[in-house]
Coordinates of C-alpha atoms and ligand atoms in Angstrom, one line a residue:
M915 CA -1.0 -9.6 45.4
K916 CA -0.5 -7.7 42.6
M917 CA 2.8 -5.3 42.3
K918 CA 0.3 -2.3 41.5
T919 CA -0.7 -2.7 44.6
R920 CA 2.1 -3.3 46.6
W921 CA 3.0 0.2 44.5
H922 CA 1.5 1.5 46.4
M923 CA 1.2 0.4 49.8
H924 CA 5.2 1.7 48.4
F925 CA 4.2 5.6 48.8
S926 CA 1.6 5.6 51.3
V927 CA 5.6 4.2 53.9
I928 CA 6.7 7.3 51.9
I929 CA 4.6 9.9 52.4
A930 CA 4.1 8.4 56.1
P931 CA 6.6 11.4 57.3
F932 CA 4.7 14.4 56.1
S933 CA 1.6 13.5 58.5
I934 CA 3.5 15.8 60.8
P935 CA 2.2 18.6 58.9
L936 CA -1.3 17.0 59.2
A937 CA -0.9 17.1 62.6
A938 CA -0.6 21.0 62.4
G939 CA -4.2 21.2 59.8
A940 CA -6.2 19.5 62.6
Y941 CA -4.8 21.7 64.7
W942 CA -5.7 24.7 62.5
L943 CA -9.5 22.5 61.5
W944 CA -9.7 22.4 65.4
L945 CA -9.7 26.0 66.4
H946 CA -12.3 26.6 63.2
Q947 CA -14.8 23.6 64.6
M948 CA -14.3 22.2 61.8
L949 CA -11.6 18.7 62.7
I950 CA -15.3 16.7 63.9
L951 CA -16.0 17.7 59.6
W952 CA -12.9 16.3 58.5
L953 CA -12.3 13.0 61.0
A954 CA -16.0 12.0 60.1
A955 CA -15.0 11.7 56.4
S956 CA -11.5 10.6 57.1
T957 CA -12.7 7.6 59.0
I958 CA -15.7 7.5 56.0
L959 CA -12.0 6.7 53.5
A960 CA -10.4 4.6 55.2
A961 CA -13.7 2.8 56.2
G962 CA -13.5 2.4 52.2
W963 CA -9.7 1.8 52.1
W964 CA -10.0 -1.8 54.6
L965 CA -13.4 -2.6 52.9
V966 CA -11.4 -2.6 48.9
N967 CA -8.4 -3.7 51.1
Q968 CA -10.3 -6.6 52.4
R969 CA -11.4 -7.7 49.1
L970 CA -8.7 -7.5 46.9
N971 CA -7.2 -9.7 50.0
R972 CA -10.2 -12.6 49.7
L973 CA -9.6 -12.4 45.2
N974 CA -5.8 -13.4 46.2
L975 CA -4.7 -11.8 43.3
Q976 CA -2.0 -14.1 41.7
L977 CA 0.6 -12.6 39.5
E978 CA -0.2 -12.2 35.7
L979 CA 2.2 -13.6 33.8
L980 CA 3.2 -13.8 30.0
D981 CA 1.2 -17.1 28.1
I982 CA 2.0 -16.9 24.8
S983 CA 0.4 -20.6 24.2
T984 CA -2.1 -18.7 21.4
T985 CA 1.1 -17.6 19.6
V986 CA 2.6 -21.7 19.4
E987 CA 0.7 -23.3 17.0
K988 CA -1.4 -26.0 18.5
T989 CA -0.2 -29.7 17.6
T990 CA 0.6 -32.6 20.1
Q991 CA 4.1 -32.5 20.1
N992 CA 4.6 -28.4 19.9
K993 CA 2.1 -28.6 23.1
L994 CA 3.9 -31.4 24.7
A995 CA 7.1 -28.5 24.1
Y996 CA 4.9 -26.0 25.7
K997 CA 4.6 -27.1 28.8
Q998 CA 8.3 -27.9 29.5
I999 CA 9.1 -24.9 29.4
E1000 CA 6.1 -24.2 31.9
Q1001 CA 7.5 -26.5 34.5
I1002 CA 10.8 -25.3 33.4
S1003 CA 10.3 -21.7 34.6
V1004 CA 7.8 -22.7 37.7
L1005 CA 10.9 -24.6 39.4
R1006 CA 13.0 -21.9 37.5
R1007 CA 11.1 -19.3 39.7
N1008 CA 10.9 -20.6 42.5
S1009 CA 14.7 -21.1 42.8
N1010 CA 15.7 -17.5 43.6
P1011 CA 18.8 -17.0 40.2
D1012 CA 20.5 -14.5 40.6
L1013 CA 19.5 -12.4 37.7
A1014 CA 22.9 -10.1 38.2
S1015 CA 24.6 -12.9 36.2
S1016 CA 25.3 -14.0 33.2
Q1017 CA 25.2 -18.2 33.1
F1018 CA 22.2 -18.3 34.9
Y1019 CA 21.2 -17.1 31.4
M1020 CA 22.9 -20.0 30.2
Q1021 CA 22.5 -22.1 31.4
T1022 CA 18.2 -21.4 31.4
L1023 CA 18.9 -20.9 26.9
L1024 CA 20.3 -24.9 26.8
E1025 CA 18.5 -25.9 29.7
V1026 CA 15.1 -25.1 28.0
M1027 CA 16.7 -25.8 24.5
Q1028 CA 17.6 -29.1 25.4
S1029 CA 14.1 -30.2 26.8
V1030 CA 12.0 -28.5 23.4
A1031 CA 14.8 -30.3 21.0
E1032 CA 14.1 -34.2 22.6
Q1033 CA 10.6 -33.0 22.3
Y1034 CA 10.8 -32.8 18.4
Y1035 CA 14.0 -35.7 18.5
P1036 CA 13.4 -38.3 21.5
Q1037 CA 15.4 -40.7 19.6
R1038 CA 18.8 -38.7 19.2
K1039 CA 21.6 -38.2 21.5
D1040 CA 22.2 -34.5 21.0
A1041 CA 18.9 -34.2 19.6
L1042 CA 19.8 -30.2 20.7
L1043 CA 22.9 -30.2 17.7
E1044 CA 19.4 -30.6 15.4
I1045 CA 19.6 -27.5 14.1
K1046 CA 20.6 -26.1 10.3
I1047 CA 23.0 -23.5 11.4
P1048 CA 20.6 -20.2 9.4
Y1049 CA 18.0 -21.3 11.1
L1050 CA 20.0 -20.6 14.2
L1051 CA 21.2 -17.4 13.5
K1052 CA 17.1 -16.3 12.3
V1053 CA 16.4 -16.9 15.9
I1054 CA 19.3 -15.3 17.8
E1055 CA 18.7 -12.5 14.3
M1056 CA 14.8 -12.5 15.8
L1057 CA 15.3 -12.4 19.5
A1058 CA 17.9 -9.5 19.5
Q1059 CA 15.0 -7.5 16.6
E1060 CA 13.0 -8.0 20.0
L1061 CA 15.4 -6.5 22.2
R1062 CA 16.3 -3.9 20.4
V1063 CA 12.9 -3.0 20.3
N1064 CA 11.6 -3.3 23.9
L1065 CA 15.0 -1.7 24.7
S1066 CA 14.4 1.5 23.0
E1067 CA 10.7 1.6 23.3
N1068 CA 10.9 0.9 27.9
V1069 CA 14.4 2.1 29.2
P1070 CA 14.4 6.0 29.0
G1071 CA 18.1 6.9 27.8
S1072 CA 18.9 4.3 25.9
H1073 CA 19.7 5.1 22.6
I1074 CA 22.3 8.1 24.3
F1075 CA 23.8 5.4 27.0
S1076 CA 26.7 4.1 26.0
L1077 CA 27.8 1.4 28.3
N1078 CA 31.1 3.2 29.8
D1079 CA 28.1 5.2 31.3
I1080 CA 26.1 2.6 32.2
A1081 CA 29.8 1.3 35.0
R1082 CA 30.2 4.8 35.2
G1083 CA 26.5 5.0 37.0
H1084 CA 26.5 2.3 38.4
K1085 CA 29.6 2.8 40.1
L1086 CA 27.9 6.2 41.7
V1087 CA 25.3 4.6 43.0
N1088 CA 27.1 2.2 44.7
R1089 CA 29.0 5.8 45.8
G1090 CA 26.0 7.1 46.6
R1091 CA 24.7 4.4 48.9
E1092 CA 28.2 3.9 50.7
L1093 CA 28.1 8.1 52.2
Y1094 CA 24.0 7.8 52.5
R1095 CA 25.4 5.5 55.5
L1096 CA 27.6 7.1 57.2
F1097 CA 25.3 9.6 57.3
R1098 CA 22.2 7.1 59.1
I1099 CA 25.0 6.6 61.8
V1100 CA 26.0 10.4 62.4
S1101 CA 22.7 11.3 62.5
A1102 CA 21.5 8.8 64.8
G1103 CA 24.0 10.1 67.3
L1104 CA 23.1 13.9 66.4
D1105 CA 19.3 12.8 66.4
P1106 CA 18.2 9.7 67.7
V1107 CA 14.2 10.4 67.7
S1108 CA 14.4 11.6 63.7
A1109 CA 16.7 8.8 63.1
M1110 CA 14.4 6.2 64.6
I1111 CA 11.7 7.1 62.8
R1112 CA 13.6 7.4 59.4
E1113 CA 15.3 3.8 60.4
L1114 CA 11.2 2.3 60.3
K1115 CA 10.7 3.8 57.2
I1116 CA 13.1 2.8 55.8
L1117 CA 12.6 -0.4 57.3
T1118 CA 8.9 -1.6 56.1
T1119 CA 10.0 0.3 52.8
D1120 CA 12.3 -2.2 52.0
S1121 CA 10.3 -4.9 53.0
L1122 CA 7.3 -4.1 51.0
L1123 CA 9.3 -3.5 48.1
A1124 CA 11.3 -6.9 48.3
H1125 CA 7.8 -8.1 48.2
S1126 CA 7.3 -6.0 44.3
T1127 CA 11.0 -7.0 43.7
D1128 CA 10.2 -10.4 44.1
D1129 CA 7.6 -11.0 41.1
L1130 CA 8.8 -9.0 39.2
K1131 CA 11.8 -10.6 39.5
R1132 CA 9.6 -14.0 38.2
W1133 CA 7.6 -12.4 35.7
L1134 CA 11.0 -11.0 34.4
I1135 CA 12.4 -15.2 34.8
D1136 CA 9.4 -16.8 33.7
A1137 CA 9.2 -14.0 30.1
Y1138 CA 13.1 -14.6 29.1
I1139 CA 12.1 -18.6 29.6
K1140 CA 9.1 -19.0 27.6
K1141 CA 10.4 -16.1 24.8
I1142 CA 13.1 -18.8 24.5
G1143 CA 10.5 -21.8 24.7
Y1144 CA 8.9 -19.5 22.0
Y1145 CA 11.4 -19.3 19.5
A1146 CA 12.8 -22.9 19.8
I1147 CA 9.2 -25.0 19.5
E1148 CA 9.4 -22.4 16.4
L1149 CA 12.8 -23.6 15.0
Y1150 CA 13.1 -27.2 16.2
S1151 CA 9.0 -28.2 14.9
G1152 CA 10.6 -26.5 11.4
S1153 CA 7.6 -24.1 11.2
L1154 CA 10.2 -21.2 11.0
V1155 CA 10.7 -19.5 7.8
L1156 CA 14.0 -18.0 6.7
D1157 CA 12.9 -15.9 4.7
N1158 CA 10.3 -12.5 5.5
D1159 CA 10.0 -12.0 2.1
I1160 CA 8.3 -15.0 1.2
F1161 CA 5.0 -14.3 0.5
A1162 CA 6.1 -10.7 -0.7
K1163 CA 7.6 -12.4 -3.8
A1164 CA 5.8 -15.2 -6.3
T1165 CA 5.8 -18.5 -6.7
R1166 CA 8.9 -20.2 -8.8
P1167 CA 6.2 -21.5 -11.5
S1168 CA 3.7 -17.8 -11.6
Q1169 CA 7.2 -15.7 -12.2
Q1170 CA 7.7 -18.0 -15.4
E1171 CA 4.3 -16.8 -16.2
L1172 CA 4.6 -13.3 -15.3
D1173 CA 7.7 -13.3 -16.6
K1174 CA 5.5 -14.6 -19.8
I1175 CA 3.1 -12.0 -19.9
K1176 CA 4.8 -9.8 -20.2
H1177 CA 7.5 -10.7 -22.7
R1178 CA 3.6 -11.3 -24.5
E1179 CA 2.3 -7.3 -23.6
S1180 CA 5.5 -5.9 -24.2
A1181 CA 5.8 -7.8 -28.3
V1182 CA 1.6 -7.0 -28.2
S1183 CA 2.3 -2.8 -27.5
T1184 CA 5.7 -2.4 -29.7
E1185 CA 3.9 -4.4 -32.5
P1186 CA 2.9 -1.5 -35.1
F1187 CA -0.7 -1.0 -36.6
R1188 CA -1.3 -2.9 -40.3
I1189 CA -3.1 -0.6 -42.1
M1190 CA -4.0 -2.0 -45.7
V1191 CA -5.3 -0.3 -48.3
V1192 CA -7.4 -1.3 -51.2
G1193 CA -10.8 -0.6 -53.3
Q1194 CA -11.6 -0.7 -56.8
T1195 CA -8.5 0.0 -59.6
N1196 CA -7.8 4.1 -59.8
A1197 CA -10.2 4.7 -57.2
G1198 CA -7.5 6.4 -55.6
K1199 CA -5.4 4.3 -53.2
S1200 CA -1.5 5.7 -54.1
S1201 CA -3.9 9.5 -53.8
L1202 CA -4.9 8.0 -50.5
I1203 CA -1.4 6.8 -49.2
N1204 CA -0.2 10.5 -50.4
A1205 CA -2.2 12.1 -48.5
L1206 CA -1.8 11.1 -45.7
F1207 CA 2.2 11.4 -45.7
G1208 CA 1.6 14.9 -47.1
A1209 CA 4.3 13.7 -49.5
K1210 CA 4.0 12.0 -52.8
K1211 CA 5.5 8.1 -51.4
A1212 CA 3.5 6.1 -53.7
E1213 CA 3.1 6.0 -57.5
T1214 CA 0.1 7.3 -59.3
N1215 CA -2.0 7.6 -62.6
A1216 CA -5.0 7.5 -64.3
T1217 CA -4.0 4.2 -66.0
P1218 CA -4.0 1.5 -63.7
T1219 CA -0.1 2.0 -61.9
T1220 CA 0.3 -0.6 -58.5
E1221 CA 0.7 -4.0 -59.2
G1222 CA 1.7 -6.3 -55.9
I1223 CA 1.4 -4.8 -52.8
T1224 CA 3.7 -2.0 -51.2
S1225 CA 4.5 -1.6 -47.4
Y1226 CA 5.1 1.9 -45.5
L1227 CA 5.7 3.1 -42.6
L1228 CA 3.8 5.9 -41.7
E1229 CA 4.0 7.4 -37.9
R1230 CA 1.5 10.4 -37.2
P1231 CA 1.2 12.2 -33.7
G1232 CA -1.5 10.8 -32.0
L1233 CA -1.3 7.8 -34.3
E1234 CA 1.0 4.5 -33.2
T1235 CA 3.6 3.8 -36.1
A1236 CA 1.5 2.4 -38.9
I1237 CA 2.7 0.4 -41.3
I1238 CA 0.8 0.9 -44.0
L1239 CA -0.1 -1.5 -47.1
D1240 CA -1.0 0.2 -50.7
C1241 CA -2.9 -2.7 -53.3
E1242 CA -2.6 -3.7 -56.5
G1243 CA -6.5 -2.4 -57.7
Y1244 CA -9.6 -4.2 -58.6
G1245 CA -12.3 -4.5 -60.9
S1246 CA -16.1 -5.7 -61.8
D1247 CA -14.2 -9.2 -62.8
D1248 CA -11.2 -9.8 -61.3
C1249 CA -12.2 -9.3 -57.9
Q1250 CA -11.8 -12.5 -56.2
R1251 CA -7.7 -12.6 -58.2
S1252 CA -6.6 -9.7 -56.4
F1253 CA -8.3 -10.8 -52.8
A1254 CA -6.7 -14.6 -53.4
K1255 CA -3.5 -12.1 -54.2
A1256 CA -4.4 -9.7 -51.5
S1257 CA -5.9 -12.2 -49.2
E1258 CA -2.2 -13.4 -46.8
E1259 CA -1.6 -9.2 -46.0
I1260 CA -5.5 -9.1 -45.1
I1261 CA -5.6 -11.0 -42.1
R1262 CA -3.3 -9.9 -41.0
S1263 CA -4.6 -6.0 -41.2
D1264 CA -6.0 -4.4 -38.7
I1265 CA -8.2 -2.0 -40.2
I1266 CA -9.4 -1.8 -44.7
L1267 CA -9.2 1.3 -45.5
L1268 CA -11.5 0.7 -49.0
A1269 CA -10.8 3.9 -50.7
I1270 CA -14.1 4.6 -53.1
S1271 CA -13.8 7.2 -56.3
A1272 CA -17.4 9.0 -56.2
T1273 CA -18.1 8.8 -60.0
N1274 CA -17.8 5.1 -60.1
A1275 CA -21.2 3.7 -60.2
A1276 CA -20.0 0.1 -60.1
R1277 CA -21.0 -1.6 -56.0
E1278 CA -20.6 -4.7 -56.3
P1279 CA -16.8 -5.6 -56.1
D1280 CA -16.9 -2.9 -53.5
K1281 CA -18.8 -5.3 -51.7
K1282 CA -18.0 -8.2 -52.6
M1283 CA -14.6 -7.5 -51.4
L1284 CA -16.0 -6.8 -48.0
Q1285 CA -17.7 -10.4 -48.6
A1286 CA -14.4 -12.0 -49.4
I1287 CA -12.9 -9.7 -46.2
Q1288 CA -15.8 -11.4 -44.0
N1289 CA -15.7 -14.5 -45.7
C1290 CA -11.7 -15.1 -45.1
F1291 CA -11.9 -13.5 -41.2
A1292 CA -14.7 -16.2 -40.6
A1293 CA -13.0 -19.1 -42.5
K1294 CA -9.8 -19.1 -40.5
G1295 CA -11.4 -18.4 -37.0
K1296 CA -11.2 -14.6 -35.9
N1297 CA -14.2 -13.8 -34.2
S1298 CA -13.1 -10.2 -34.5
L1299 CA -13.3 -8.4 -37.8
P1300 CA -10.6 -5.3 -38.3
P1301 CA -12.9 -2.4 -38.4
V1302 CA -13.7 -0.6 -42.3
V1303 CA -13.0 3.2 -42.9
V1304 CA -14.5 4.5 -46.5
A1305 CA -12.6 7.1 -47.9
L1306 CA -14.8 8.1 -50.3
T1307 CA -12.8 10.3 -52.8
H1308 CA -13.0 12.5 -56.6
I1309 CA -15.8 14.4 -54.3
D1310 CA -14.7 17.0 -56.4
Q1311 CA -16.0 15.9 -59.2
L1312 CA -19.2 14.7 -58.3
R1313 CA -22.4 17.2 -59.2
P1314 CA -22.4 20.4 -59.9
L1315 CA -19.2 19.9 -61.5
R1316 CA -17.5 22.6 -62.5
E1317 CA -18.5 25.0 -58.0
W1318 CA -15.5 23.7 -55.3
H1319 CA -16.2 26.1 -52.4
P1320 CA -15.3 23.8 -49.0
P1321 CA -15.5 23.1 -46.6
Y1322 CA -19.1 20.9 -46.6
D1323 CA -21.0 20.7 -44.1
V1324 CA -22.5 16.5 -44.7
M1325 CA -24.4 15.6 -41.6
N1326 CA -26.3 19.1 -42.9
P1327 CA -25.9 19.4 -46.0
C1328 CA -27.1 22.7 -48.0
G1329 CA -25.9 23.9 -51.3
A1330 CA -25.4 21.0 -53.8
K1331 CA -22.8 20.0 -53.9
A1332 CA -23.1 19.0 -50.2
Q1333 CA -26.7 17.1 -51.1
A1334 CA -24.6 15.1 -53.9
I1335 CA -21.7 14.3 -51.0
R1336 CA -24.3 13.0 -49.0
L1337 CA -26.7 11.4 -50.9
M1338 CA -23.1 9.3 -52.4
M1339 CA -22.4 8.4 -48.8
D1340 CA -26.2 7.1 -47.6
T1341 CA -25.8 4.7 -50.6
L1342 CA -22.7 3.8 -49.6
T1343 CA -24.5 2.6 -46.4
K1344 CA -27.5 1.2 -47.6
E1345 CA -25.1 -1.1 -50.2
L1346 CA -22.3 -1.9 -47.9
G1347 CA -24.3 -2.2 -45.1
L1348 CA -21.6 0.0 -43.1
N1349 CA -22.5 3.5 -40.5
I1350 CA -22.5 7.0 -41.6
D1351 CA -19.5 8.0 -39.6
Q1352 CA -17.1 5.6 -40.9
I1353 CA -16.9 7.4 -44.1
A1354 CA -14.9 10.3 -45.1
P1355 CA -16.0 11.8 -48.7
V1356 CA -12.2 13.4 -49.4
N1357 CA -10.5 14.6 -52.1
L1358 CA -7.0 13.2 -52.7
N1359 CA -6.1 16.0 -56.3
P1360 CA -2.6 16.7 -55.3
G1361 CA -3.7 20.3 -55.1
F1362 CA -6.6 20.4 -53.5
E1363 CA -6.8 17.9 -50.6
Y1364 CA -9.6 18.4 -49.2
N1365 CA -11.3 16.4 -45.7
V1366 CA -8.0 14.2 -45.0
E1367 CA -6.3 15.5 -41.4
E1368 CA -11.0 16.4 -40.5
G1369 CA -12.8 13.7 -41.4
L1370 CA -10.8 10.9 -42.7
I1371 CA -8.0 10.8 -40.2
P1372 CA -10.6 11.8 -36.5
A1373 CA -12.7 8.2 -38.5
I1374 CA -10.0 6.4 -38.2
F1375 CA -9.1 7.1 -35.1
Q1376 CA -12.6 6.5 -34.5
Q1377 CA -11.3 2.5 -35.2
L1378 CA -8.1 2.7 -33.2
E1379 CA -10.3 0.2 -30.4
Q1380 CA -11.1 -1.9 -32.3
A1381 CA -8.3 -2.7 -34.3
K1382 CA -6.5 -1.8 -31.1
Q1383 CA -8.5 -5.1 -29.8
V1384 CA -7.9 -6.9 -33.6
R1385 CA -3.9 -6.8 -33.1
Y1386 CA -3.7 -7.8 -29.4
L1387 CA -5.1 -10.9 -30.9
R1388 CA -3.7 -11.4 -34.0
C1389 CA -0.1 -11.3 -31.9
L1390 CA -1.3 -13.4 -29.5
K1391 CA -1.6 -15.7 -32.8
E1392 CA 1.6 -14.9 -33.7
Y1393 CA 3.6 -14.1 -30.8
H1394 CA 2.2 -18.4 -30.4
K1395 CA 3.2 -19.1 -33.3
E1396 CA 6.3 -17.7 -32.5
D1397 CA 6.4 -19.0 -29.4
H1398 CA 5.7 -23.0 -30.6
W1399 CA 8.3 -22.6 -32.8
R1400 CA 10.7 -20.7 -30.5
R1401 CA 9.8 -24.0 -28.3
L1402 CA 10.4 -27.0 -30.7
W1403 CA 14.1 -25.1 -31.6
K1404 CA 15.6 -25.9 -28.5
Q1405 CA 14.0 -29.7 -27.9
S1406 CA 15.1 -30.5 -30.8
K1407 CA 18.0 -28.6 -30.6
R1408 CA 18.6 -29.8 -27.2
A1409 CA 17.6 -33.8 -27.7
G1410 CA 19.9 -32.7 -31.2
Q1411 CA 23.3 -31.8 -27.8
F1412 CA 22.2 -34.9 -26.2
I1413 CA 22.5 -37.7 -28.7
A1414 CA 25.6 -36.3 -29.4
K1415 CA 27.1 -36.4 -26.3
K1416 CA 25.6 -40.0 -26.6
G1417 CA 27.0 -41.0 -29.7
F1418 CA 30.7 -39.3 -29.0
S1419 CA 31.0 -41.2 -26.0
T1420 CA 29.8 -44.5 -27.1
F1421 CA 32.1 -43.5 -29.7
D1422 CA 34.8 -43.4 -27.3
K1423 CA 34.2 -46.3 -24.8
S1424 CA 33.8 -48.5 -28.7
S1425 CA 37.8 -47.0 -29.5
V1426 CA 38.7 -47.9 -27.0
A1427 CA 37.5 -51.2 -26.4
L1428 CA 39.0 -51.3 -29.5
S1429 CA 41.8 -49.8 -29.3
G1430 CA 42.4 -52.9 -25.4
D1431 CA 41.3 -55.7 -28.4
A1432 CA 44.3 -54.4 -30.6
V1433 CA 47.5 -54.2 -28.1
Q1434 CA 45.6 -58.1 -27.1
G1435 CA 46.3 -58.8 -30.5
G1436 CA 49.5 -56.9 -30.9
E1437 CA 48.3 -54.4 -32.8
S1438 CA 47.7 -50.8 -32.8
P1439 CA 44.5 -49.7 -34.1
L1440 CA 46.8 -46.8 -36.9
T1441 CA 48.9 -50.0 -38.4
N1442 CA 45.5 -51.5 -38.6
P1443 CA 43.6 -50.4 -41.8
A1444 CA 40.5 -51.5 -40.4
C1445 CA 39.8 -48.8 -37.5
Ligands
GTP1056 N1 -9.8 14.5 -59.0 C1 -9.6 13.8 -57.9 N2 -8.9 13.4 -58.9 C2 -8.6 12.5 -57.7 C3 -9.0 11.7 -56.7 N3 -8.2 10.9 -55.9 C4 -7.4 10.5 -56.9 N4 -7.7 11.2 -58.7 C5 -6.5 11.0 -59.6 O1 -6.8 9.2 -59.7 C6 -6.1 8.3 -60.3 C7 -5.8 7.7 -59.5 O2 -5.5 8.2 -58.3 P1 -4.6 6.3 -58.2 O3 -4.0 7.1 -56.2 O4 -3.3 6.0 -58.9 O5 -5.5 4.7 -57.5 P2 -5.2 3.8 -57.4 O6 -6.4 3.5 -57.0 O7 -3.9 3.8 -56.6 O8 -5.1 3.1 -59.0 P3 -4.6 1.8 -59.0 O9 -2.6 1.6 -58.4 O10 -3.8 1.6 -60.3 O11 -5.2 0.9 -58.4 C8 -5.0 9.3 -60.1 O12 -4.6 10.2 -61.5 C9 -5.1 11.6 -59.4 O13 -4.3 12.2 -59.4 C10 -9.6 13.4 -56.7 O14 -10.2 13.0 -54.7 N5 -9.6 14.0 -57.5
MG1057 MG1 -1.8 2.3 -57.0

């Protein structure tokens, strides 16, 4: 019978003494001519209860035991081990052990562990000891954790009462029981009828409780054995994982890869932009650098001034740190030569800033320069070209010459100056194959600077995404190159150390052998000049 049903029966027995008020109620019902009605309703209810009870008895309900077979991995050994555990559980349940004694728990624990161990180590005499200590500790940890959770969740006050409190409570209950027994004896002499009714009630309650307690006890024994069995299977089958967080971390090779990526990404993120300023002689390259810095950094002159390549560190709010390179100018005949000189730097550029003077009609050298840049990137197998931004300088010297009333709206040009600037911009888009937003008309004449902050900087910003991509790929390539050499250096160093070590040990051995020979021949190696 189910434990729940038994508890219902206890409840009914306990409320039996309250039948006297029931009789009084029946009398009241008779007085009010409702007794027949009440009797009919009670009969129907009783019949219903009887029918339900009959059905429950016919079902012959078994005690529901803990089933952990589903949590055990389905291997042949595991299945056999689980069978053993179930057999032990049946035997122990039927032997009616004393649950209050610690001996029962220790013996059962050893029995379960032993029989599971024998399944996995059938050849070993001391199969039980085939456990690695950290794993055994892990099982104890898991059992303790489970016990802690069960206790704190299901036993009221377990977090409040100390062991001392429980011992004291136990004593009090025993004392109370003795007193109650005394009261029963005394009251039997004083009021035998009531005592008889009470004793009958105690007898029925106790016998019913004994059944339920028995079921509860059997359930506890089974649960205890199966829990130990489960952990024993985990332990001996080797499926226990020592570190619970093992899957929260990346595997060693992946971690190494992650570290490498992080290192590379951080190297890329600290890499400054490389802005290359190119243009024909006197186009205003150095003036452009000065305008970007807001201070005179580079030498400027009406005659060819800059020689070679000079780099500057540019730090502007909103723009990441950049290295800006001022280049020697080129003319219509020496474009190729100039490019050859700067190609090393150009190939490492993320943005090309092309200075074109509005007063210079020769477009061919700039065209050649852009073409040379494209060819150079293609030859190196680089697919993403650095974006080009044109600084159209000397716009103040466009016609009408004497007019200088900025700002000029080149998108909707109204005056003659604005129209001249726009015309120049359109020519450049056609001749150099650029977009209009890649061209920023500027005046770099010292003291009259115009459209650097409002026009040129935003034009550079517009190309930043592409520039970042170029920088990333450039960095990646350089990083791989460095990594390759770093590795090679490390390998060579190790190989060198190894050879040196081997060499020394061989030298040591041969000198020992030599000294042996010399001693045998009656000569010390120190006295032998050949040594
Ligand atoms: N009026 C005016 N003069 C400018 C402008 N830009 C540059 N200049 C002048 O043009 C001359 C040449 O300028 P630089 O900046 O030296 O030109 P560059 O391209 O560096 O010349 P190299 O280094 O010799 O190739 C200087 O005298 C500048 O002051 C401009 O927009 N308007
Ligand atoms: Mg210059």
